[in-house]
Short mmCIF file of C-alpha atoms in Angstrom, two decimals:
data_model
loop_
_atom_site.label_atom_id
_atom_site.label_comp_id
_atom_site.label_asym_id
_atom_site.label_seq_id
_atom_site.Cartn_x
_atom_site.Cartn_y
_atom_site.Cartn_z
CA UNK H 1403 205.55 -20.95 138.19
CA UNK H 1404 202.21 -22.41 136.08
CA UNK H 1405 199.28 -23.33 137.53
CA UNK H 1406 198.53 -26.92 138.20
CA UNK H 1407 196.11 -27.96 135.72
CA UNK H 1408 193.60 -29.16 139.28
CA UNK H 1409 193.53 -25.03 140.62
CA UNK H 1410 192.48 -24.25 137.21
CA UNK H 1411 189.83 -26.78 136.96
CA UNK H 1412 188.64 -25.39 140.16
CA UNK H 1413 189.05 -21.97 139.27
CA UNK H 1414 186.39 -22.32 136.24
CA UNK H 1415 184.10 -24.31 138.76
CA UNK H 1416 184.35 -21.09 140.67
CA UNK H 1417 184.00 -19.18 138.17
CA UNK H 1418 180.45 -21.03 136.74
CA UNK H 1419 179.58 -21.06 140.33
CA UNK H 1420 179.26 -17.63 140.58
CA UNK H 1421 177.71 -17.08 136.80
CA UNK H 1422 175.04 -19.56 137.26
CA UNK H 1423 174.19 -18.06 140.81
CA UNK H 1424 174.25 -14.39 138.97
CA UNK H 1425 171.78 -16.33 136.01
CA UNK H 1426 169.22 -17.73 138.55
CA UNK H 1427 169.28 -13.85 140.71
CA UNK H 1428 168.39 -12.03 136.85
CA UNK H 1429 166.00 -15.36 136.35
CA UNK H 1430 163.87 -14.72 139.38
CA UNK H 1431 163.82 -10.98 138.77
CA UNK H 1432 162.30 -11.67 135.25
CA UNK H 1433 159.70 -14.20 136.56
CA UNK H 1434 158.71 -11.68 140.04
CA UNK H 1435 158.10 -8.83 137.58
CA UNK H 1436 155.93 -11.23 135.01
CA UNK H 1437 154.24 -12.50 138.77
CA UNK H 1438 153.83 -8.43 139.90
CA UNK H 1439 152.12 -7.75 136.73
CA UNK H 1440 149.84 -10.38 136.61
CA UNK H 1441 148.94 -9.40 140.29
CA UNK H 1442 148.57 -6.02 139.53
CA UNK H 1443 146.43 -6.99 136.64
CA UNK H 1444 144.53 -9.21 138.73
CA UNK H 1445 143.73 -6.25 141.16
CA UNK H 1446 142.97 -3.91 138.64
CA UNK H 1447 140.32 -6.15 136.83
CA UNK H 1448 138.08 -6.42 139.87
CA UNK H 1449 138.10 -2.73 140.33
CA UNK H 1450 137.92 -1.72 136.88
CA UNK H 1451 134.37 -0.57 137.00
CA UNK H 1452 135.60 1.76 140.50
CA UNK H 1453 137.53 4.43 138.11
CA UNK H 1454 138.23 4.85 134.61
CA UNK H 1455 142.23 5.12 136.18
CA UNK H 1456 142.23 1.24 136.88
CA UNK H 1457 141.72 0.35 133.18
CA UNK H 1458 144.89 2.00 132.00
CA UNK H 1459 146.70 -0.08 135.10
CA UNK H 1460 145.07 -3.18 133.84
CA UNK H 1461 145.87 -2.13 130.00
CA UNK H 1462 149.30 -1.59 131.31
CA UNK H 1463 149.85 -5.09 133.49
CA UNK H 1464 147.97 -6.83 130.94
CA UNK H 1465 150.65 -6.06 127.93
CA UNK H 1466 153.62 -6.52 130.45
CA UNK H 1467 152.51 -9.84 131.13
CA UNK H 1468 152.70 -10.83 127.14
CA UNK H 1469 155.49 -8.99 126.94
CA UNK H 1470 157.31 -10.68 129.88
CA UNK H 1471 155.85 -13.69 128.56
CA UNK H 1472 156.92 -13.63 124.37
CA UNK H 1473 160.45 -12.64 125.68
CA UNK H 1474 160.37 -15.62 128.16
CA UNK H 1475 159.63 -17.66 125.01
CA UNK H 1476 162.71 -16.20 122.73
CA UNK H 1477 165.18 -16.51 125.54
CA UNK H 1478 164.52 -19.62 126.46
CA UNK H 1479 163.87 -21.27 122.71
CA UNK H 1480 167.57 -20.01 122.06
CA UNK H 1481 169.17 -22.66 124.44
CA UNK H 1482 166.27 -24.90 124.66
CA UNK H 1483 162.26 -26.30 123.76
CA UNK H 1484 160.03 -24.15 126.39
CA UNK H 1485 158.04 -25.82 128.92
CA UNK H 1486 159.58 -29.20 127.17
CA UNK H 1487 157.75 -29.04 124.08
CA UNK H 1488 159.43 -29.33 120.78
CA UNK H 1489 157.67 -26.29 119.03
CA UNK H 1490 159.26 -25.73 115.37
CA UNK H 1491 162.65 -23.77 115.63
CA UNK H 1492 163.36 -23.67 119.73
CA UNK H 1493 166.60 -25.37 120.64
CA UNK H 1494 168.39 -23.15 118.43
CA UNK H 1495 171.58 -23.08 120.14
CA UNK H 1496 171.71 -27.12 120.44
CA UNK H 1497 170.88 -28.12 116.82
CA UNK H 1498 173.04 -25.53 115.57
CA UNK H 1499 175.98 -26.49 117.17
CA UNK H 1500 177.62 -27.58 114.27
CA UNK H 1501 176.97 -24.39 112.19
CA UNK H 1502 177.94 -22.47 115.24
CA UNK H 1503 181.34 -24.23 115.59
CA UNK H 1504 182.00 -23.87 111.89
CA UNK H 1505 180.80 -19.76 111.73
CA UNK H 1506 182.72 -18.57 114.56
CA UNK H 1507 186.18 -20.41 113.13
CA UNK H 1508 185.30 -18.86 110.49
CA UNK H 1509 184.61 -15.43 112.00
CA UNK H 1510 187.68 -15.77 113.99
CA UNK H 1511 189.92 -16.49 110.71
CA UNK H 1512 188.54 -13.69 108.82
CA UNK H 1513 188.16 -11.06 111.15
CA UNK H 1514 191.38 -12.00 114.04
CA UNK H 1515 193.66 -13.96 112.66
CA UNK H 1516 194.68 -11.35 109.49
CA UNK H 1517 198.04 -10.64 108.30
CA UNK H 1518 197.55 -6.91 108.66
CA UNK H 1519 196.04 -7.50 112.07
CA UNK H 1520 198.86 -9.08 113.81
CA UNK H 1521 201.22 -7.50 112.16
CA UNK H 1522 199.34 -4.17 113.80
CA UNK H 1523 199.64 -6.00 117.30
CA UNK H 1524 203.55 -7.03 116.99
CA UNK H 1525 204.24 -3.52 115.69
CA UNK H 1526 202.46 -1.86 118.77
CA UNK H 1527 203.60 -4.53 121.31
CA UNK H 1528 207.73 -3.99 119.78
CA UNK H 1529 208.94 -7.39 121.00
CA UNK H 1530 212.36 -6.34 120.54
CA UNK H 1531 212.16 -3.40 122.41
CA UNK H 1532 210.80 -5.93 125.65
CA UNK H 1533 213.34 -8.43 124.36
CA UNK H 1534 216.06 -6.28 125.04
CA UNK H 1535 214.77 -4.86 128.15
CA UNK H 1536 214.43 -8.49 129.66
CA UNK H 1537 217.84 -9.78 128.16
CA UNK H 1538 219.56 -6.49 129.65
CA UNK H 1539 218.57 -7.86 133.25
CA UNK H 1540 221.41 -9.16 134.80
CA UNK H 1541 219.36 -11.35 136.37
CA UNK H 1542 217.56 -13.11 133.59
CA UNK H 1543 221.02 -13.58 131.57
CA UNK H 1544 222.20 -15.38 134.31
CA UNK H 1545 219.08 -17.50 134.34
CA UNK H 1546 218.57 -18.07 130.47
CA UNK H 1547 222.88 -18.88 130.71
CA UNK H 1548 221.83 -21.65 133.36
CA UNK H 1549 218.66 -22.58 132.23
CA UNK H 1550 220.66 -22.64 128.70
CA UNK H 1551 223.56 -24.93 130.38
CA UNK H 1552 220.84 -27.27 132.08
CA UNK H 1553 219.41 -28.08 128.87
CA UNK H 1554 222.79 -28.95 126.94
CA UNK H 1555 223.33 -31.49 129.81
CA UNK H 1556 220.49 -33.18 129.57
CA UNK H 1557 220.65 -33.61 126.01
CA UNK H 1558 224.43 -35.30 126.24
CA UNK H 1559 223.06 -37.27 128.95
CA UNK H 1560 220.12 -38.62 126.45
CA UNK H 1561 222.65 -38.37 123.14
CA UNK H 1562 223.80 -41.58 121.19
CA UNK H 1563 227.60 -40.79 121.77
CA UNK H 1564 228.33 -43.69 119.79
CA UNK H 1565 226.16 -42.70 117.16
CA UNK H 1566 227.39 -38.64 117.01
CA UNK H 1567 231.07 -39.77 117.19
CA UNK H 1568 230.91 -41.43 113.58
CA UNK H 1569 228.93 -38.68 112.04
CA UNK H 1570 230.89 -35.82 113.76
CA UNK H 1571 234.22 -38.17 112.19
CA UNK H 1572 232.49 -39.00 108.71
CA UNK H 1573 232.07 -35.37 108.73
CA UNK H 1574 235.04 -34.13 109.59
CA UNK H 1575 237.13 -36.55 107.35
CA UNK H 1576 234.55 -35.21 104.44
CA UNK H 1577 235.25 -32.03 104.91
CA UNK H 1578 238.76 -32.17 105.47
CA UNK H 1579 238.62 -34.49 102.02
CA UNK H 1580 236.86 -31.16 100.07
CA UNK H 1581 239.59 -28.87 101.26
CA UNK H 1582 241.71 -27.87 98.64
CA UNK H 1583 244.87 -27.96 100.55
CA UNK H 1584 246.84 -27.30 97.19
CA UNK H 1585 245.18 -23.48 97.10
CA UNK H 1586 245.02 -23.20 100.84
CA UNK H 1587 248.90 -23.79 101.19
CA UNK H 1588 249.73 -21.32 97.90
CA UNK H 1589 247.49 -18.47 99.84
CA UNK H 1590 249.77 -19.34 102.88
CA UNK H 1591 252.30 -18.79 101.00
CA UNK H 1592 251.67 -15.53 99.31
CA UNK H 1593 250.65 -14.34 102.48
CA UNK H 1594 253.86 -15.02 103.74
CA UNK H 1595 255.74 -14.00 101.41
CA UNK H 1596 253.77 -10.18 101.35
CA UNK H 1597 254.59 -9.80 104.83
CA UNK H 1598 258.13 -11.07 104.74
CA UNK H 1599 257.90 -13.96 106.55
CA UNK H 1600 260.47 -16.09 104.84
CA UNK H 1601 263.53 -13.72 105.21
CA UNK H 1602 262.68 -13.06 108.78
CA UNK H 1603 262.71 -17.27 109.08
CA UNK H 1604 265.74 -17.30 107.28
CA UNK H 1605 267.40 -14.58 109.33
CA UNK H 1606 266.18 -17.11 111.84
CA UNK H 1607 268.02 -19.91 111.30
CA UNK H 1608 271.13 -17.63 110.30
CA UNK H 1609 271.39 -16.34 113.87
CA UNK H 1610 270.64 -19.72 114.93
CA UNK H 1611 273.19 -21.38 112.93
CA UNK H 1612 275.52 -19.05 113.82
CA UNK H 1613 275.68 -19.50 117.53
CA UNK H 1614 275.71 -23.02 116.80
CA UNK H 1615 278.98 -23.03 115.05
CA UNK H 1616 280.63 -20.31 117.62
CA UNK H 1617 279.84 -22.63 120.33
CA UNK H 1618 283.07 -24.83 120.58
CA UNK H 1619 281.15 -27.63 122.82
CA UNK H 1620 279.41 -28.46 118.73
CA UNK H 1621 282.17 -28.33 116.82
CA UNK H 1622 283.21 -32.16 117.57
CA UNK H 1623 279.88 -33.34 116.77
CA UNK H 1624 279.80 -31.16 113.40
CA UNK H 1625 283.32 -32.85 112.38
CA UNK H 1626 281.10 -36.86 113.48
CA UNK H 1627 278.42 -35.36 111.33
CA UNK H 1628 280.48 -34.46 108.09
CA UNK H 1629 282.06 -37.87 108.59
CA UNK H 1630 278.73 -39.68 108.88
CA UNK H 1631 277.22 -38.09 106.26
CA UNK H 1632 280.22 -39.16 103.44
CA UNK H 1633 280.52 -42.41 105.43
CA UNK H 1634 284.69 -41.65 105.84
CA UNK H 1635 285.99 -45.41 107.11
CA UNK H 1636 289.40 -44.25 106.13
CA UNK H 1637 291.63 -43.27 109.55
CA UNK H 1638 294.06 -41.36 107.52
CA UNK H 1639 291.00 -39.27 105.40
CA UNK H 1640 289.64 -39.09 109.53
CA UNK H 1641 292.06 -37.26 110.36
CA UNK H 1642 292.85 -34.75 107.57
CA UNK H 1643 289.42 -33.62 107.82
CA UNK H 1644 289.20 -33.81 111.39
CA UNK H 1645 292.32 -31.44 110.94
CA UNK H 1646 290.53 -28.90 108.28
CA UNK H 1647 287.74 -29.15 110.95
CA UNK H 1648 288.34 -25.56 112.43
CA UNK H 1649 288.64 -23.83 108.84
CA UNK H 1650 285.57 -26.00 108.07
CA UNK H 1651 283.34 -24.45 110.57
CA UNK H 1652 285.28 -20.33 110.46
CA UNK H 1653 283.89 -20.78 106.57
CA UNK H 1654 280.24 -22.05 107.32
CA UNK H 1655 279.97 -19.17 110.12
CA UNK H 1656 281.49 -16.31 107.42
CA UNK H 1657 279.16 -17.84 105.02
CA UNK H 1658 276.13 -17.47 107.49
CA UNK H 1659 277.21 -13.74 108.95
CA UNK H 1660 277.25 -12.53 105.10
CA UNK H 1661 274.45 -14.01 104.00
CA UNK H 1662 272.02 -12.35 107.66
CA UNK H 1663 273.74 -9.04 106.67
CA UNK H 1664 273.47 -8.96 102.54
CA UNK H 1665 269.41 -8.66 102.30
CA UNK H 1666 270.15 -9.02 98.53
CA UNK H 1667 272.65 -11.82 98.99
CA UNK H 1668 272.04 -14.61 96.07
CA UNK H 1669 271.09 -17.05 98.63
CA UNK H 1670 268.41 -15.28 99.67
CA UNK H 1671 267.07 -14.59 95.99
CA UNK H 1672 267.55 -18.32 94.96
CA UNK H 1673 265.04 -18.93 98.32
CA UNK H 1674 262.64 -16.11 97.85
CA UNK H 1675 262.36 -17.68 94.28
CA UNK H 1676 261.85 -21.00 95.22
CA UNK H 1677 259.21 -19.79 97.56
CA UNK H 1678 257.39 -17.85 94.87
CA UNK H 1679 257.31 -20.54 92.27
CA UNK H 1680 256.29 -23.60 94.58
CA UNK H 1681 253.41 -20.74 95.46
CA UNK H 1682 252.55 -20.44 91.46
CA UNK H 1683 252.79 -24.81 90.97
CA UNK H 1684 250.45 -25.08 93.87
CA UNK H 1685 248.06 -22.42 92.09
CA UNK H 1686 248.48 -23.23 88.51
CA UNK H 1687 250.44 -26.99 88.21
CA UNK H 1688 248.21 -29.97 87.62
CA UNK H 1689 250.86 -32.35 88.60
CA UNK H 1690 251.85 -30.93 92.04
CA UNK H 1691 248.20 -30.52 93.04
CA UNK H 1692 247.61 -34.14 91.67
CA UNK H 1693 250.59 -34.95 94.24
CA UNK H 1694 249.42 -32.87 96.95
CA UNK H 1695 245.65 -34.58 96.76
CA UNK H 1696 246.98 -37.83 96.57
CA UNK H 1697 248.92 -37.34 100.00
CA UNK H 1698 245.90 -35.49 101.57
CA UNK H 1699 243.69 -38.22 100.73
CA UNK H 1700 246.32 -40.78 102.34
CA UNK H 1701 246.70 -38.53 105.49
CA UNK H 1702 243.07 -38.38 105.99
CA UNK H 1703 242.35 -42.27 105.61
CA UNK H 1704 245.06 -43.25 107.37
CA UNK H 1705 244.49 -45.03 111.26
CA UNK H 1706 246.19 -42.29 112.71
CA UNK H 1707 243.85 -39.50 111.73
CA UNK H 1708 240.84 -41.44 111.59
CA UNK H 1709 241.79 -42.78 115.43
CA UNK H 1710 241.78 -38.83 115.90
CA UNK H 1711 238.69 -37.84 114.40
CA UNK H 1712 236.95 -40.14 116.52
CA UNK H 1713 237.83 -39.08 119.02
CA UNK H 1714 236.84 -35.54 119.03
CA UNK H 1715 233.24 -36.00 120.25
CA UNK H 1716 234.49 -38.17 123.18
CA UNK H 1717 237.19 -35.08 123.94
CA UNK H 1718 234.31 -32.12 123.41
CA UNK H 1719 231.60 -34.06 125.76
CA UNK H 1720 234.27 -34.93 128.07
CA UNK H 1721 235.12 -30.88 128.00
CA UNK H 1722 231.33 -29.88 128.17
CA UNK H 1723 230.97 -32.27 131.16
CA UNK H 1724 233.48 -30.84 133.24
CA UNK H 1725 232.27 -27.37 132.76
CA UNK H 1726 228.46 -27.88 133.15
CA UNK H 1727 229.19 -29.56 136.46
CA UNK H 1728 231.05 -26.23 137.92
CA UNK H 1729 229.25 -24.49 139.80
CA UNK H 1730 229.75 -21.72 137.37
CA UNK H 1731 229.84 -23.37 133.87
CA UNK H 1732 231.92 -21.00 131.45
CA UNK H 1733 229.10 -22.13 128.89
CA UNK H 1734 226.21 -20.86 131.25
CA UNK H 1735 228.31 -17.41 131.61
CA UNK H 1736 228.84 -17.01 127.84
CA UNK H 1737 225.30 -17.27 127.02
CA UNK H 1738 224.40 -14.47 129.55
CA UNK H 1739 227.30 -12.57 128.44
CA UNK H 1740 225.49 -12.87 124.68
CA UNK H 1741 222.60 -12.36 126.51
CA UNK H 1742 223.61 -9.26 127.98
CA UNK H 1743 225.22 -7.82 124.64
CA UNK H 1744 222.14 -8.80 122.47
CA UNK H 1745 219.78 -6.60 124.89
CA UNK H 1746 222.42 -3.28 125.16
CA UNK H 1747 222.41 -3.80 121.17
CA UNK H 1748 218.63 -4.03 120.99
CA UNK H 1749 218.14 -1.21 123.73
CA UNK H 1750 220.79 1.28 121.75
CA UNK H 1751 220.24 0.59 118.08
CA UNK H 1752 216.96 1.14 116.92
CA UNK H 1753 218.06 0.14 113.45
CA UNK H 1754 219.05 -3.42 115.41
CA UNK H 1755 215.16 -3.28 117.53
CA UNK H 1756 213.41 -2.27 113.66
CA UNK H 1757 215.49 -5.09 112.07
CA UNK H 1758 213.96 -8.11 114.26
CA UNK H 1759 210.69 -6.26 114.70
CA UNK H 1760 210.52 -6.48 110.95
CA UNK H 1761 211.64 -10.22 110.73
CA UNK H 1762 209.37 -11.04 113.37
CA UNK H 1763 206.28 -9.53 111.25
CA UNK H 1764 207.57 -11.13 108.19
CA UNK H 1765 207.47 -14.62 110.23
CA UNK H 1766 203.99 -14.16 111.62
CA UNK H 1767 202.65 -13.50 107.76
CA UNK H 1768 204.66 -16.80 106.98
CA UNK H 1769 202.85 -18.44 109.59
CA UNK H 1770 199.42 -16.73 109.50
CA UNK H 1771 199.04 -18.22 105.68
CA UNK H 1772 200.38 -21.12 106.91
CA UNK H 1773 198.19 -22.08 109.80
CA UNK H 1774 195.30 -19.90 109.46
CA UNK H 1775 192.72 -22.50 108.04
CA UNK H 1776 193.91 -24.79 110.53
CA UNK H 1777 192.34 -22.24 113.36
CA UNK H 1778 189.13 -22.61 112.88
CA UNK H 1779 188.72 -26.58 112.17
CA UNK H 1780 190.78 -26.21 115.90
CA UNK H 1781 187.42 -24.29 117.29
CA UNK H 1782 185.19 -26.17 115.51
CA UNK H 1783 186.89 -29.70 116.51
CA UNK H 1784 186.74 -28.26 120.17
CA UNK H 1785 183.42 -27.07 120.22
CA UNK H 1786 182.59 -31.08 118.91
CA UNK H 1787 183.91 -32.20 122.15
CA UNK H 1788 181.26 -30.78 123.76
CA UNK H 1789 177.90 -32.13 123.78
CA UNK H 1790 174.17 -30.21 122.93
CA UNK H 1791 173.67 -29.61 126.43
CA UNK H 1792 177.20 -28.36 127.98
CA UNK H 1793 177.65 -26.23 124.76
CA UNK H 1794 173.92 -24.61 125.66
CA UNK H 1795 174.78 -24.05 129.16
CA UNK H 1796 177.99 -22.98 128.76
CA UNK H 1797 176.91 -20.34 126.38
CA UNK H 1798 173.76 -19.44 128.51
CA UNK H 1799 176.22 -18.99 131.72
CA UNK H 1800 178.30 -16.61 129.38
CA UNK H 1801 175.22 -14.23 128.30
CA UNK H 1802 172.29 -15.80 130.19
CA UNK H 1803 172.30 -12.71 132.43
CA UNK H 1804 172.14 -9.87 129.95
CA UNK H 1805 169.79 -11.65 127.86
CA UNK H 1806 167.68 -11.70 131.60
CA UNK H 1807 167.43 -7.90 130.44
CA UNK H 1808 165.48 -8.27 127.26
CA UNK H 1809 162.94 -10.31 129.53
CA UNK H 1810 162.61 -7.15 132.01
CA UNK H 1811 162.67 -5.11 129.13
CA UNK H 1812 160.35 -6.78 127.23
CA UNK H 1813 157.66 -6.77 130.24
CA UNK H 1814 158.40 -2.54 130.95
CA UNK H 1815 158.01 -1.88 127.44
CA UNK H 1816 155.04 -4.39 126.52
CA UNK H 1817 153.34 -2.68 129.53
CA UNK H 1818 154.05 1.19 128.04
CA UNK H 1819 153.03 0.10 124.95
CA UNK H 1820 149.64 -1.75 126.11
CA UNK H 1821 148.95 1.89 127.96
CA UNK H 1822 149.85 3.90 124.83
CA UNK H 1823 147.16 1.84 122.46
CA UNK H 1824 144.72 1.56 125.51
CA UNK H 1825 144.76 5.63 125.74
CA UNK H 1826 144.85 6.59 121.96
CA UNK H 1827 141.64 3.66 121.50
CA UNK H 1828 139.82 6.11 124.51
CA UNK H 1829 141.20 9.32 123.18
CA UNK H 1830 139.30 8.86 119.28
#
């Protein structure tokens, strides 16, 4: 869970809290030792005449006290004018604000945000390696399948159905339109023909055929059929061949058993050839594939197909619906079951983990090039947001403290120094 943007707000106000209580603390110690040393030189001046020892003390407290003072003066000038008074070059912070925005972008670009540097970080941080070690949970597969499922809802519940149904038809009728159906159905058919396919359908319909005719119950409609088919009015003709009706049928049946058990029977070869050279028209014959476009074309525009192909975005969201209202969509379990398999690939194969470790590099390059300028006009635009004064204190509560230091340090090493020239002026 994030943070609510209010408990980080308060957080920082902690946070400055404390600093600026830790900045006044290291304040006060700086001014009591500049206070101690002008009491001590105080003290020492009236009894400098009492012992030669009390004029090294007051050489001492009198050079801590311009050293506690000069630093005083160079801390405070960097954030703002001392004592109020615009003095030439104090402020430094606040009227360089500007400069300072625009120098550490630029330090940040140049010296951060480098090719070779991040590409050092990714390498040593091996994403994929992590990747594969989180997708391996079974736990977060099953939460990135329903995470993955909640999302696809929402976006058919804000999709334009209307709108996706034409374009998933346009595009379906276009690409069925660039299919080559002509060299599709001549593949089919050399496929079919390598593995056989048309003598096994042929010894198909023999076997079929055959029981047909054995069964007596068909052999009345076969004898309607033949007389159908050479429209026989004639009662006399009726009956002759409703008499040759038996032989009729024992002759189809011989012909059928000879031609399932002669695999070179002539029937067969006449087929297999006819098979073979519709294959080599469809390949090489500008007039059957003219034929064969034309009636693709007219399948594909007609009401029928269209009505069809619009409906297919209706029938998949209608599908998707059902199943990501389950309480176990299959969609949610197939992305943690990809899930899963992606992580045992990237936690076995190294080859697999060096692979997307390497794309991932090559993207950050892409990206660092890309964006890199645009990094430091980001710090500089944000430092512009603030004003003089919140960008000095803000930067004073960040090394106000330590720079506290250089005012001790300035009034313990002003003071050693005032003793050192104080005792080599007595010693010569």
């Amino acid at each position: 869970m994030q943070p609510s943007p209010d408990l980080i707000a308060q957080l920082d106000q902690s946070t400055d809290q404390l600093k600026r209580a830790r900045l006044r603390h290291m304040q006060w110690l700086a001014v009591g030792l500049l206070l101690l040393a002008a009491l001590v030189f105080a003290v020492a001046r009236s009894r400098r005449g009492g012992h030669p020892a009390w004029g090294y003390v007051e050489a001492f407290a009198e050079a801590a006290m311009v050293g506690a003072i000069a630093d005083w003066f160079a801390v405070v000038a960097l954030f703002r004018h001392p004592l109020g008074i615009p003095l030439w070059h104090t402020a430094i912070i606040p009227n360089s604000k500007a400069d300072i925005g625009r120098s550490l972008g630029a330090f940040v670009e140049n010296h951060f945000i480098t090719e070779q540097g991040i590409a050092e970080r990714i390498v040593q941080a091996d994403p994929a390696a992590r990747l594969g070690t989180w997708l391996s949970d079974e736990v977060n597969a099953r939460q990135l399948g329903m995470a993955s499922a909640g999302v696809v809802k929402q976006l058919l519940a804000m999709a334009d159905h209307d709108t996706l149904g034409r374009l998933l038809r346009e595009q379906a009728s276009s690409y069925l339109g660039q299919l080559n159906l002509s060299e599709v159905a001549a593949d089919c058919l050399d496929a079919l023909i390598a593995d056989g396919k048309p003598q096994e359908l042929l010894d198909f319909l023999l076997d079929r055929g055959a029981a047909y005719l054995d069964d007596e119950a068909h052999h009345a409609a076969i004898g309607d059929f033949v007389l159908g088919a050479f429209q026989i009015e004639n009662a006399l003709v009726k009956k002759a061949v409703k008499a040759y009706e038996p032989r009729m049928i024992a002759s189809l049946q011989k012909f059928a058993v000879a031609v399932r058990v002669d695999a070179q029977h002539p029937l067969r070869q006449r087929i297999a050839g006819w098979i073979a050279d519709s294959a080599l028209h469809l390949k090489a014959d500008p007039q059957w594939q003219d034929t064969v476009r034309r009636y693709q074309l007219q399948l594909i525009a007609s009401d029928t197909v269209q009505a069809m192909l619009g409906e297919l975005w209706n029938n998949i969201r209608t599908r998707l619906l059902a199943d990501l209202h389950a309480d176990a969509p299959v969609l949610a379990q197939a992305i943690a079951s990809l899930a899963r398999n992606t992580g045992k690939v990237l936690d076995q194969d190294r080859h697999a983990r060096a692979w997307l470790n390497d794309a991932i590099v090559a993207g950050s390059g892409s990206l660092v090039r890309r964006y890199r300028g645009e990094v430091g006009a980001f710090i500089a635009g944000r430092l512009d947001l603030w004003s003089k004064d919140e960008m000095s204190e803000r930067i004073e509560l960040a090394i106000g403290r330590d720079l506290q230091f250089i005012r001790i340090n300035g009034t313990i090493v002003g003071g050693l120094a005032g003793l050192l020239i104080y005792a080599v002026s007595h010693a010569f």
